[in-house]
XYZ file of N, CA, C and O in Angstrom:
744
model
N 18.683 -13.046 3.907
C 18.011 -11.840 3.439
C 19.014 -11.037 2.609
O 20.217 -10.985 2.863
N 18.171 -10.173 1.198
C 19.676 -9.750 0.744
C 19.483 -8.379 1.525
O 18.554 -8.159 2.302
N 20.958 -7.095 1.055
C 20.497 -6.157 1.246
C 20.130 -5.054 0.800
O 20.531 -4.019 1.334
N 19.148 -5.033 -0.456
C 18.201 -4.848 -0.495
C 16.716 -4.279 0.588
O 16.066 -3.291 0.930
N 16.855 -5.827 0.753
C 15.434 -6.319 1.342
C 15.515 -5.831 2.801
O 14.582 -5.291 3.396
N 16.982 -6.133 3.411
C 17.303 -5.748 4.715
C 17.159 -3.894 4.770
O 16.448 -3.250 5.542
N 17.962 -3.426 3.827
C 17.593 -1.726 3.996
C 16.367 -1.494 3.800
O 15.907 -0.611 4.523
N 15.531 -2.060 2.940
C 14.158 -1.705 2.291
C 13.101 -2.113 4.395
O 12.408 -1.239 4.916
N 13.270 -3.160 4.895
C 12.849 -3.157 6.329
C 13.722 -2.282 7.199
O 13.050 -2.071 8.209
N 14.359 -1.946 7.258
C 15.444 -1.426 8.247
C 14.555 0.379 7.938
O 13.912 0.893 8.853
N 14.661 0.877 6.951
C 14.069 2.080 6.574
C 12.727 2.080 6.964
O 12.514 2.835 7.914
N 11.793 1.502 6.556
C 10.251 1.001 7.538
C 10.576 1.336 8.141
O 10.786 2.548 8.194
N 11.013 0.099 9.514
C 11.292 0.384 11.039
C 11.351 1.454 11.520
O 10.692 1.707 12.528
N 12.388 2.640 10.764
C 12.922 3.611 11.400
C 11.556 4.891 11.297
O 11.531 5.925 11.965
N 10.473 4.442 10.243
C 9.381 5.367 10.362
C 8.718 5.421 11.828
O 8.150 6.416 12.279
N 8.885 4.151 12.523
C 8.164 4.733 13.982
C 8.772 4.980 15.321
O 8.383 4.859 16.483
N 9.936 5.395 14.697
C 10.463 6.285 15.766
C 10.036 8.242 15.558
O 10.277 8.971 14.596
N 9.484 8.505 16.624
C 9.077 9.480 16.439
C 9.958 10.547 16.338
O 10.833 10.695 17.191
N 9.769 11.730 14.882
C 10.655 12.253 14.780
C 11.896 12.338 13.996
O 12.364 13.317 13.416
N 12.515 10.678 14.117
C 13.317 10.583 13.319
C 13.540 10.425 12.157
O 14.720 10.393 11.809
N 12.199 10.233 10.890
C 11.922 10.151 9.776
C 12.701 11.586 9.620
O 13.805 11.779 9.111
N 11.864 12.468 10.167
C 11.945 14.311 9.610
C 13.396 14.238 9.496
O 14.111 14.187 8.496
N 13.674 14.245 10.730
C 15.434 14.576 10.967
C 16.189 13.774 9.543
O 16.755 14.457 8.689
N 16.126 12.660 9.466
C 16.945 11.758 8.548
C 16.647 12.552 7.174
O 17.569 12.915 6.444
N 14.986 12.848 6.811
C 14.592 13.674 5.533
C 15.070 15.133 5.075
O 14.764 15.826 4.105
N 16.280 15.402 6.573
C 16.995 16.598 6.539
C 15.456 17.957 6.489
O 15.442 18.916 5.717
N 14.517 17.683 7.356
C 13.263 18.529 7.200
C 12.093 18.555 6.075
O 11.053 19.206 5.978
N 12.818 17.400 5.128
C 11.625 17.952 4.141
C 10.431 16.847 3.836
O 9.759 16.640 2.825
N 10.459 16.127 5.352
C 9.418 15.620 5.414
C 7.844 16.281 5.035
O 7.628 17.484 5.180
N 6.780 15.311 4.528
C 5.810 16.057 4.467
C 5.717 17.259 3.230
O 4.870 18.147 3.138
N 6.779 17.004 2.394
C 6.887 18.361 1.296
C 6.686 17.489 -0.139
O 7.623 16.690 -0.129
N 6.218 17.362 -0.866
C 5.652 17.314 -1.922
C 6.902 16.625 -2.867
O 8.031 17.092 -2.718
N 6.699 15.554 -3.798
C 7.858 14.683 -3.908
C 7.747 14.914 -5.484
O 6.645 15.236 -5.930
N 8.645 14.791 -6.203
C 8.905 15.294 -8.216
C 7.937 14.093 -8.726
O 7.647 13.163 -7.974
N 7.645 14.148 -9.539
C 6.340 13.625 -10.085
C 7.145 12.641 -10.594
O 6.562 11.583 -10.358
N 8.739 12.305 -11.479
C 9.427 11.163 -11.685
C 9.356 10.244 -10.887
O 9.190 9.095 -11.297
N 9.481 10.577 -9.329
C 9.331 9.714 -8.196
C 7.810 8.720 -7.981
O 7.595 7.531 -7.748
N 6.888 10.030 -8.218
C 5.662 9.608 -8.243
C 5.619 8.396 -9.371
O 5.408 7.218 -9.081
N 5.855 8.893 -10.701
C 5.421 7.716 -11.726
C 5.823 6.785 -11.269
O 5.105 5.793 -11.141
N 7.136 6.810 -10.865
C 7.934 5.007 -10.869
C 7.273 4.394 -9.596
O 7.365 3.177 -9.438
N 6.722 5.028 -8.830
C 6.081 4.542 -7.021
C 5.169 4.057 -8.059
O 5.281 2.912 -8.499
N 4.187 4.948 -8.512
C 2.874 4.169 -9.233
C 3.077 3.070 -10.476
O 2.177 2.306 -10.824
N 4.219 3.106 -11.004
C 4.243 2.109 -11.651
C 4.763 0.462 -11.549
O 4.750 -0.538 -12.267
N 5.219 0.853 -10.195
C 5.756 -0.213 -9.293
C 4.769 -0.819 -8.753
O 4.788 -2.043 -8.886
N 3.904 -0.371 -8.183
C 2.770 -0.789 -7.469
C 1.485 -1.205 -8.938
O 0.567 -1.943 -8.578
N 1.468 -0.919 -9.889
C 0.525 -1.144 -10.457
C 1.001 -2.153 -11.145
O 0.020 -2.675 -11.676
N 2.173 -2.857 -11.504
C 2.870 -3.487 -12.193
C 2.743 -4.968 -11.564
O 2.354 -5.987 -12.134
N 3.183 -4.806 -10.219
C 3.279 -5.748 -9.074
C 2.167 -6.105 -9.139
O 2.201 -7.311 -9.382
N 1.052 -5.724 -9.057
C -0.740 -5.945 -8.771
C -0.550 -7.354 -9.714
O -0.529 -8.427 -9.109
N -0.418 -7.346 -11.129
C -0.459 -8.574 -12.044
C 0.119 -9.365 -11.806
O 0.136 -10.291 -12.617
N 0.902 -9.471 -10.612
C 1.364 -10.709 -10.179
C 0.553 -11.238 -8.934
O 1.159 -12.068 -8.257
N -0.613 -10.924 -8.554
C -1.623 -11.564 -7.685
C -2.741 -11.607 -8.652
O -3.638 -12.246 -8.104
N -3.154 -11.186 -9.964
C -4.203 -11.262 -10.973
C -4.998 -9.749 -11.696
O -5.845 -9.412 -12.522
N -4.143 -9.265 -10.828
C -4.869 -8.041 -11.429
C -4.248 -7.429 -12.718
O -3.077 -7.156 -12.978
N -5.803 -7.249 -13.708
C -5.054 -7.532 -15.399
C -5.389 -5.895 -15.349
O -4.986 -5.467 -16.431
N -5.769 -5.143 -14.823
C -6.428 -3.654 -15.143
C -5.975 -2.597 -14.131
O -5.402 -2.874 -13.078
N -6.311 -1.252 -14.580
C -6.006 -0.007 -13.120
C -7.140 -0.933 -11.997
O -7.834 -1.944 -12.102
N -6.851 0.049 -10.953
C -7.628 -0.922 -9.470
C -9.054 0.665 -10.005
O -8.910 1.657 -10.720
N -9.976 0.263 -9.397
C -10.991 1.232 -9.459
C -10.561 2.286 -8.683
O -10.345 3.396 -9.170
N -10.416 2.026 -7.488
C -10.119 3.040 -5.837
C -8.992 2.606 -5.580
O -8.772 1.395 -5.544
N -7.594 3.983 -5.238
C -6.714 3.157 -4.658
C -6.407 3.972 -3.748
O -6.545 5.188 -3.883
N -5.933 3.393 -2.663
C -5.906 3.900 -0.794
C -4.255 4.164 -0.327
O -3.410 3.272 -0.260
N -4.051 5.478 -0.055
C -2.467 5.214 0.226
C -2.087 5.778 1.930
O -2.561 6.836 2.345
N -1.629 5.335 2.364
C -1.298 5.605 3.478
C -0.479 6.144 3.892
O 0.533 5.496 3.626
N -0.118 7.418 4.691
C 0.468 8.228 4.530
C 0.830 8.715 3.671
O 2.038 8.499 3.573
N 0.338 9.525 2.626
C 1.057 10.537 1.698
C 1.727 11.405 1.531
O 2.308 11.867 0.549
N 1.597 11.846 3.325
C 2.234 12.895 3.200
C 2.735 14.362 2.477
O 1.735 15.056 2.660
N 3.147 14.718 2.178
C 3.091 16.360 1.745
C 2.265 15.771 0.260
O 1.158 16.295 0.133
N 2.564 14.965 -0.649
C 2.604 14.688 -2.398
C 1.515 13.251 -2.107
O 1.512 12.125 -1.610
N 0.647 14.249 -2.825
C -1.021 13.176 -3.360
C -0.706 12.611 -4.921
O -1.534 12.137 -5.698
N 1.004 12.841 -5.187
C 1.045 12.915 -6.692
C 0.774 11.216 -7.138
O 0.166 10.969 -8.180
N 1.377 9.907 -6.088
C 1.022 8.871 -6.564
C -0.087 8.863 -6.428
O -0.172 8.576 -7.622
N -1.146 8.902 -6.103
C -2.607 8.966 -6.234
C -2.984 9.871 -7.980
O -3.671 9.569 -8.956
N -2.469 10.560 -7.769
C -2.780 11.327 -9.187
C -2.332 10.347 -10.209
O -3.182 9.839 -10.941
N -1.393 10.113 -10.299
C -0.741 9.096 -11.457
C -1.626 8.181 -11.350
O -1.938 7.881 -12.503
N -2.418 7.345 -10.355
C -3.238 6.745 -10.777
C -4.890 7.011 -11.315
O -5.582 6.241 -11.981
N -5.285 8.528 -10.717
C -6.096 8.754 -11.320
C -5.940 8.961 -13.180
O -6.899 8.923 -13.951
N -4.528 9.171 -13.569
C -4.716 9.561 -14.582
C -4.079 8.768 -15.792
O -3.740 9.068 -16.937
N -4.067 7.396 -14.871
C -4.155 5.758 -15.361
C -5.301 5.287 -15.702
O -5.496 4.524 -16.648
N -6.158 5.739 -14.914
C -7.840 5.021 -14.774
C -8.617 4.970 -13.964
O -9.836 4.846 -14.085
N -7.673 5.106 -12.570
C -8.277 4.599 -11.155
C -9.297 6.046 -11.312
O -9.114 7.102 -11.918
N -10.416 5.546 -10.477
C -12.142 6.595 -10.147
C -11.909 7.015 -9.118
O -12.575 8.025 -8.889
N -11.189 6.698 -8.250
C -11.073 7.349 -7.109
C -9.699 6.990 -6.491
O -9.028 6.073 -6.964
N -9.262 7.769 -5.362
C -7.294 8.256 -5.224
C -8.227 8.422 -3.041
O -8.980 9.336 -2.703
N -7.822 7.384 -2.225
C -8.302 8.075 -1.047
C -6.701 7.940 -0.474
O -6.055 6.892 -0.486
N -6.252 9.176 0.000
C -5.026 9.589 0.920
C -5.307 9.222 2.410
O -5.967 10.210 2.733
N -5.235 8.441 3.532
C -5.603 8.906 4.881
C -3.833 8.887 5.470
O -2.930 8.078 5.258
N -3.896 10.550 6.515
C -2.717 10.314 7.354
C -2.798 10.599 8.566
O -3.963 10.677 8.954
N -1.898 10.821 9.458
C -1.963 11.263 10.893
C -1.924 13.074 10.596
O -2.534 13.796 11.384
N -1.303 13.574 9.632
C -1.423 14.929 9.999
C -1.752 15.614 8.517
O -1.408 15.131 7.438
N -2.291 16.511 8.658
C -2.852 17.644 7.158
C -1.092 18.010 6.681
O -0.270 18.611 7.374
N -0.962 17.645 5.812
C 0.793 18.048 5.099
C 0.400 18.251 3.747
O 0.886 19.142 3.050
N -0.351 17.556 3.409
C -0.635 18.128 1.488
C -1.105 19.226 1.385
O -1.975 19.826 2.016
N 0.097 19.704 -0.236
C 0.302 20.855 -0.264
C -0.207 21.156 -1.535
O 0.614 20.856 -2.402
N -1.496 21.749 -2.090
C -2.281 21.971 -2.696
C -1.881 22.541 -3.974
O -2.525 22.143 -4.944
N -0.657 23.658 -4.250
C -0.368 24.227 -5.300
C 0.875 23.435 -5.639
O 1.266 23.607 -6.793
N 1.611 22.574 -4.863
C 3.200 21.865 -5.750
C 2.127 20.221 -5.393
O 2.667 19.262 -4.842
N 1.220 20.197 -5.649
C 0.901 18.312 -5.831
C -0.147 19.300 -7.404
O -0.382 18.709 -8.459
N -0.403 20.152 -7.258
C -1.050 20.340 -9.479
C -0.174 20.507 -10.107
O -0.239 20.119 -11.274
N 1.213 21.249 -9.560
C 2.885 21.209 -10.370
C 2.953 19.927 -10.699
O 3.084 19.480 -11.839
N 2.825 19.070 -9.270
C 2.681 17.684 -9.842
C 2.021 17.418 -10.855
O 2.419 17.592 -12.007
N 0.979 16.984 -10.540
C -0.261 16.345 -11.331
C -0.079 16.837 -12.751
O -0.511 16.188 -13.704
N 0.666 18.171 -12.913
C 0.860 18.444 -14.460
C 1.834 18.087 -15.089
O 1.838 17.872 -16.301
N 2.931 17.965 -14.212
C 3.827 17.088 -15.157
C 3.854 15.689 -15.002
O 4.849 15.184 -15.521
N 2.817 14.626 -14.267
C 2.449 13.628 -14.292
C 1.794 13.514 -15.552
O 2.455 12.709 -16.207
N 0.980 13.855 -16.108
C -0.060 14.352 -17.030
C 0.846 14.046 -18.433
O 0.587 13.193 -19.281
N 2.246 15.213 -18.424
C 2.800 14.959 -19.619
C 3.754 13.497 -19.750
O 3.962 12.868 -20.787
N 4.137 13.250 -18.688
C 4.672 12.236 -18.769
C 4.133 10.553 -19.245
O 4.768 9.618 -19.732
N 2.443 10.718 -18.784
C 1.793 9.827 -19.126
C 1.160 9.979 -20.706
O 1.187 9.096 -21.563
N 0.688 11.097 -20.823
C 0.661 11.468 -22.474
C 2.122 10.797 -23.561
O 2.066 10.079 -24.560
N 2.962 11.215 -23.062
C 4.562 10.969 -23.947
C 4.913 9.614 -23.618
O 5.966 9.134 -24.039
N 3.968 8.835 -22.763
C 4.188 7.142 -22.518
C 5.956 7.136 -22.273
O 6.776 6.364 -22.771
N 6.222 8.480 -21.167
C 7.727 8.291 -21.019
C 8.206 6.767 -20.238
O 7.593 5.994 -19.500
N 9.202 6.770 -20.638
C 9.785 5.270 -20.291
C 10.748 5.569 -18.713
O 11.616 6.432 -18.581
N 10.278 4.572 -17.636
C 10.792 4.324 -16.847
C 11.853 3.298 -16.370
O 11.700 2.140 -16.760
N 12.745 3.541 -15.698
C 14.224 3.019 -15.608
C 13.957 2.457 -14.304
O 14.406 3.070 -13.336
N 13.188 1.210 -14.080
C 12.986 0.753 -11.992
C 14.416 0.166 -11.466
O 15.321 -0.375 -12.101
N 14.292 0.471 -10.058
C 15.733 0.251 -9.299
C 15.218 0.144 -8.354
O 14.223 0.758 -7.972
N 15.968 -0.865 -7.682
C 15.503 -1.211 -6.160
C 14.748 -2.718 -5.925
O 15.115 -3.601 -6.699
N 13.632 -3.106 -4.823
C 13.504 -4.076 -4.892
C 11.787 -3.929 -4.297
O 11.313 -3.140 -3.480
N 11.320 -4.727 -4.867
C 11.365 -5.516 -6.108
C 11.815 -5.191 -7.164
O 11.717 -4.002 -7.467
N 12.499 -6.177 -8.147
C 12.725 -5.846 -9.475
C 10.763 -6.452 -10.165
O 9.877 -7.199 -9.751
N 11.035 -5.346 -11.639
C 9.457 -5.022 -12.068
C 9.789 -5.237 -13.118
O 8.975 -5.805 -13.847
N 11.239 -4.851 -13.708
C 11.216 -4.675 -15.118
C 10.691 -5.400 -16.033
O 10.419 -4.852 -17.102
N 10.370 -7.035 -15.825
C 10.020 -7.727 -16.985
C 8.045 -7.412 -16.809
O 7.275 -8.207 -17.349
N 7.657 -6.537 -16.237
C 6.325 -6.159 -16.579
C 6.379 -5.201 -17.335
O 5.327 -4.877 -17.886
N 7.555 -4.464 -17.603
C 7.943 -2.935 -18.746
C 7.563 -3.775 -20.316
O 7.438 -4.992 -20.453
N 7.450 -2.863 -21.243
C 7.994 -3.301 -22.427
C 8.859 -2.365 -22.898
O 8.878 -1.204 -22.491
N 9.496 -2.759 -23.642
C 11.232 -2.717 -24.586
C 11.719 -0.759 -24.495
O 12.809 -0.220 -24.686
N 10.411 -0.184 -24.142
C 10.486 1.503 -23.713
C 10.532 1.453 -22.728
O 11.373 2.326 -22.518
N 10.150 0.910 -21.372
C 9.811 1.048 -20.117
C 8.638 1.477 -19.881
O 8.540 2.365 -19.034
N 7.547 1.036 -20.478
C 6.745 1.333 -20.183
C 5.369 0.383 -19.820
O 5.338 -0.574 -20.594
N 4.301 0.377 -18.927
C 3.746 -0.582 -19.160
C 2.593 -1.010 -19.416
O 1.630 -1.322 -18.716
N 2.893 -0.983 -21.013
C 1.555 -0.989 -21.870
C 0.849 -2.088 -21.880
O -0.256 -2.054 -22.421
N 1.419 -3.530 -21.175
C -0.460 -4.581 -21.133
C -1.243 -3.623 -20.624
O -2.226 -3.185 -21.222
N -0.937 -3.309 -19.707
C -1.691 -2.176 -18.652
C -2.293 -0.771 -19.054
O -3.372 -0.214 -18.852
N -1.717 -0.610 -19.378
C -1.813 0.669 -19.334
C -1.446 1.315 -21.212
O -0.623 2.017 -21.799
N -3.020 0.285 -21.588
C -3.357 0.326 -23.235
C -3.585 1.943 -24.132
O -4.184 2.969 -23.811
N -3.140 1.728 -24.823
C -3.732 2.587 -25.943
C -4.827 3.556 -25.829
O -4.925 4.765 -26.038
N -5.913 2.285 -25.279
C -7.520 2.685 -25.133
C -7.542 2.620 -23.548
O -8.639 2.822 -23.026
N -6.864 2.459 -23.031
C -7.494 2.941 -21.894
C -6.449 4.261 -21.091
O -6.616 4.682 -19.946
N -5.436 4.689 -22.022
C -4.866 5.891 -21.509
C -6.190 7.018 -22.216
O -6.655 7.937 -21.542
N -6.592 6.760 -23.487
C -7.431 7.469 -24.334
C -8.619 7.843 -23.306
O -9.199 8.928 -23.329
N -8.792 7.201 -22.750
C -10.310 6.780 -22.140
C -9.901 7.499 -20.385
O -10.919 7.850 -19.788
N -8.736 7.686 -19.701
C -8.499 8.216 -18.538
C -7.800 9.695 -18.849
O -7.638 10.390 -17.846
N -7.406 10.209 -20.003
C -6.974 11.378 -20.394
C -7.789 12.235 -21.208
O -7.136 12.864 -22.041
N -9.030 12.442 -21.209
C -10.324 13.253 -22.145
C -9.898 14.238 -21.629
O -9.310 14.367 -20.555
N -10.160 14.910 -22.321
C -9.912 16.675 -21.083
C -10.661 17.398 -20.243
O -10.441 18.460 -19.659
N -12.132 16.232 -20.279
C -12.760 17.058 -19.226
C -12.038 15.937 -18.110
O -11.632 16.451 -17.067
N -11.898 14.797 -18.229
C -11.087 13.881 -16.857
C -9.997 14.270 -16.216
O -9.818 13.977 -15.034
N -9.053 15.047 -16.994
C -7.747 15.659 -16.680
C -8.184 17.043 -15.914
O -7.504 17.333 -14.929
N -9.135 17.825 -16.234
C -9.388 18.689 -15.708
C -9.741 18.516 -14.696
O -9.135 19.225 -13.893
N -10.868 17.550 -14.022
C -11.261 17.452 -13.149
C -10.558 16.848 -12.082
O -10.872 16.872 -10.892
N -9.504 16.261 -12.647
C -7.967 15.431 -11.576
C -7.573 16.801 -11.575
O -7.869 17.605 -10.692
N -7.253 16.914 -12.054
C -6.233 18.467 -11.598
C -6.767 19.648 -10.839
O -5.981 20.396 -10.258
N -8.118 19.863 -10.814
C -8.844 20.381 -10.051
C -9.117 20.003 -8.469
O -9.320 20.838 -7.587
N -9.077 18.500 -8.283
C -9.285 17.777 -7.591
C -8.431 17.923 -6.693
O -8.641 18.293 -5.538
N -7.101 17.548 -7.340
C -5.694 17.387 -6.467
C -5.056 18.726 -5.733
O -4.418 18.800 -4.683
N -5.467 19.778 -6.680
C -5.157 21.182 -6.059
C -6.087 21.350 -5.087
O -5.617 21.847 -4.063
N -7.207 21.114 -5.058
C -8.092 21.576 -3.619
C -8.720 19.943 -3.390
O -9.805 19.595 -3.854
N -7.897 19.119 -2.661
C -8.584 17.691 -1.787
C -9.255 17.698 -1.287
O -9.299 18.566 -0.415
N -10.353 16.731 -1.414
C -11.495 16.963 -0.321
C -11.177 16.461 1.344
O -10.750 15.325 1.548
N -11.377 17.216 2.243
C -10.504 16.857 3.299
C -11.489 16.135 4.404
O -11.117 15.243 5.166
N -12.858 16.709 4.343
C -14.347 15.936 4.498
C -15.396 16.772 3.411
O -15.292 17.787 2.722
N -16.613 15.606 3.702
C -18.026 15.797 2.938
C -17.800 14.731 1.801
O -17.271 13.619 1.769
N -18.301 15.382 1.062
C -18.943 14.469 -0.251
C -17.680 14.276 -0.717
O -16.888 15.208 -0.853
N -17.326 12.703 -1.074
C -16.610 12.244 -2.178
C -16.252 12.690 -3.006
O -17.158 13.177 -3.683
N -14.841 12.883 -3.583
C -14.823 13.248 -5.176
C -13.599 12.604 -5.491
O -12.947 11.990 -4.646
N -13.261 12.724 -6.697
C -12.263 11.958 -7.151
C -10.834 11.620 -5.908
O -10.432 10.559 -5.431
N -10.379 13.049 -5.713
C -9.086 12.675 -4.304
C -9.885 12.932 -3.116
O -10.475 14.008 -3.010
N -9.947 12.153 -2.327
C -10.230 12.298 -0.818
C -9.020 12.342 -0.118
O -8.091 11.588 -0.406
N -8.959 13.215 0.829
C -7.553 13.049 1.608
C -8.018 13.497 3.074
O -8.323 14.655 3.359
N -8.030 12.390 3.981
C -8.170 12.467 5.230
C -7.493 12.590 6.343
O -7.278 11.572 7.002
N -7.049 13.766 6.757
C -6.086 14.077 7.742
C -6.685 15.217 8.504
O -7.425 16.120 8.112
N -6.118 14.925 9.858
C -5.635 14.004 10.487
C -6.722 12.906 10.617
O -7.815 13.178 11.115
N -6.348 11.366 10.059
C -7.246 10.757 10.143
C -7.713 9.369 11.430
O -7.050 8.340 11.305
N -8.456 9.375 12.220
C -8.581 9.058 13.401
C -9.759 7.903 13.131
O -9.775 7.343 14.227
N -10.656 7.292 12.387
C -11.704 6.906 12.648
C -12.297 6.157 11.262
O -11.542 5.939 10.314
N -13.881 5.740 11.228
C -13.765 4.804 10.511
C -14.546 5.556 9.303
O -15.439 4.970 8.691
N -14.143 6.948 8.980
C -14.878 7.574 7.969
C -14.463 7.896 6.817
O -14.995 8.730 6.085
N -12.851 6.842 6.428
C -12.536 7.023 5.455
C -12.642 6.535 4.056
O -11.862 6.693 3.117
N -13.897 5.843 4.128
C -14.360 5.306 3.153
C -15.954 5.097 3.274
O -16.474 4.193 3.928
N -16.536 5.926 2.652
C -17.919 6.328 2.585
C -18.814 4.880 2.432
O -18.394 4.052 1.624
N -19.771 4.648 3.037
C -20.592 3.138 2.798
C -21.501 3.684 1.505
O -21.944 4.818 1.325
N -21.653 2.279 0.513
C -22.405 3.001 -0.578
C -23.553 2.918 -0.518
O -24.011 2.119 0.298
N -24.265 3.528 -1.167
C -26.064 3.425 -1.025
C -26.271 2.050 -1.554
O -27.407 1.581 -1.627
């Protein structure tokens, strides 16, 4: 195993000891994470997808524990994805620094800023020559997830989550206990 791979499990592990995440996060567990962080989480994960077949954004994407920052969910709403569902063990999202987010997610995806990945998996050969990753994440389909009534309504969304009731773009279910986090469709 390298180590990498060994810290990348070793860090897991240590999430279910109770408690000791916070302590190690020096308290700032649960607090809302810089939207740089966010892009490269979402572009890691959306990058990776094309190596099991997936040529496009996912429609719905589900994150588990989010903790304080719904911002990778946002980055993918404002990739393409229709729907962003959050479920955690406790209410931590923080409504006015995840639209800080979501707005400078926003410019960053507008300016097709280029990302620098580190860590493991390596992704880079899904980047192109900017860091960025345009099979994916086309021309026409940033055009087509950035209208301004779509941006508005992500950003609206992410500042007040729906926490129950009716669906809307971010669902975020906390504390979530049961099997209602994904609505059956008509």
């Amino acid at each position: 195993m390298r180590t990498d791979e060994a810290f990348a499990l070793t860090k897991g592990a240590l999430t279910y000891i109770p408690g000791l995440y916070a302590l190690l996060a020096g308290g700032r567990a649960g607090e809302a994470i810089s939207a740089s962080y966010c892009y490269g989480v979402w572009f890691k994960h959306l990058t990776l997808l094309t190596e099991v077949g997936c040529v496009s954004v996912p429609h719905t994407v589900l994150e588990f524990g989010p903790g304080g920052s719904l911002g990778t969910g946002c980055a993918a709403l404002l990739s393409g994805a229709n729907c962003f569902i959050g479920v955690d063990a406790h209410p931590l999202a923080n409504g006015m620094q995840n639209a800080k987010v979501a707005s400078e997610l926003l410019a960053l995806l507008r300016n097709r800023a280029p990302f620098c990945p580190e860590g493991w998996p390596d992704f880079r050969k899904h980047l192109d020559d900017q860091g960025f990753p345009s099979k994916i994440l086309t021309e026409r389909v940033l055009d087509a997830s950035l209208t301004p009534s779509r941006v508005e309504a992500i950003l609206r969304n992410t500042s007040r989550p729906t926490l129950r009731g009716k669906p809307t773009m971010v669902n975020y279910r906390a504390p979530w206990a049961g099997t209602d986090v994904i609505e059956p469709s008509s």
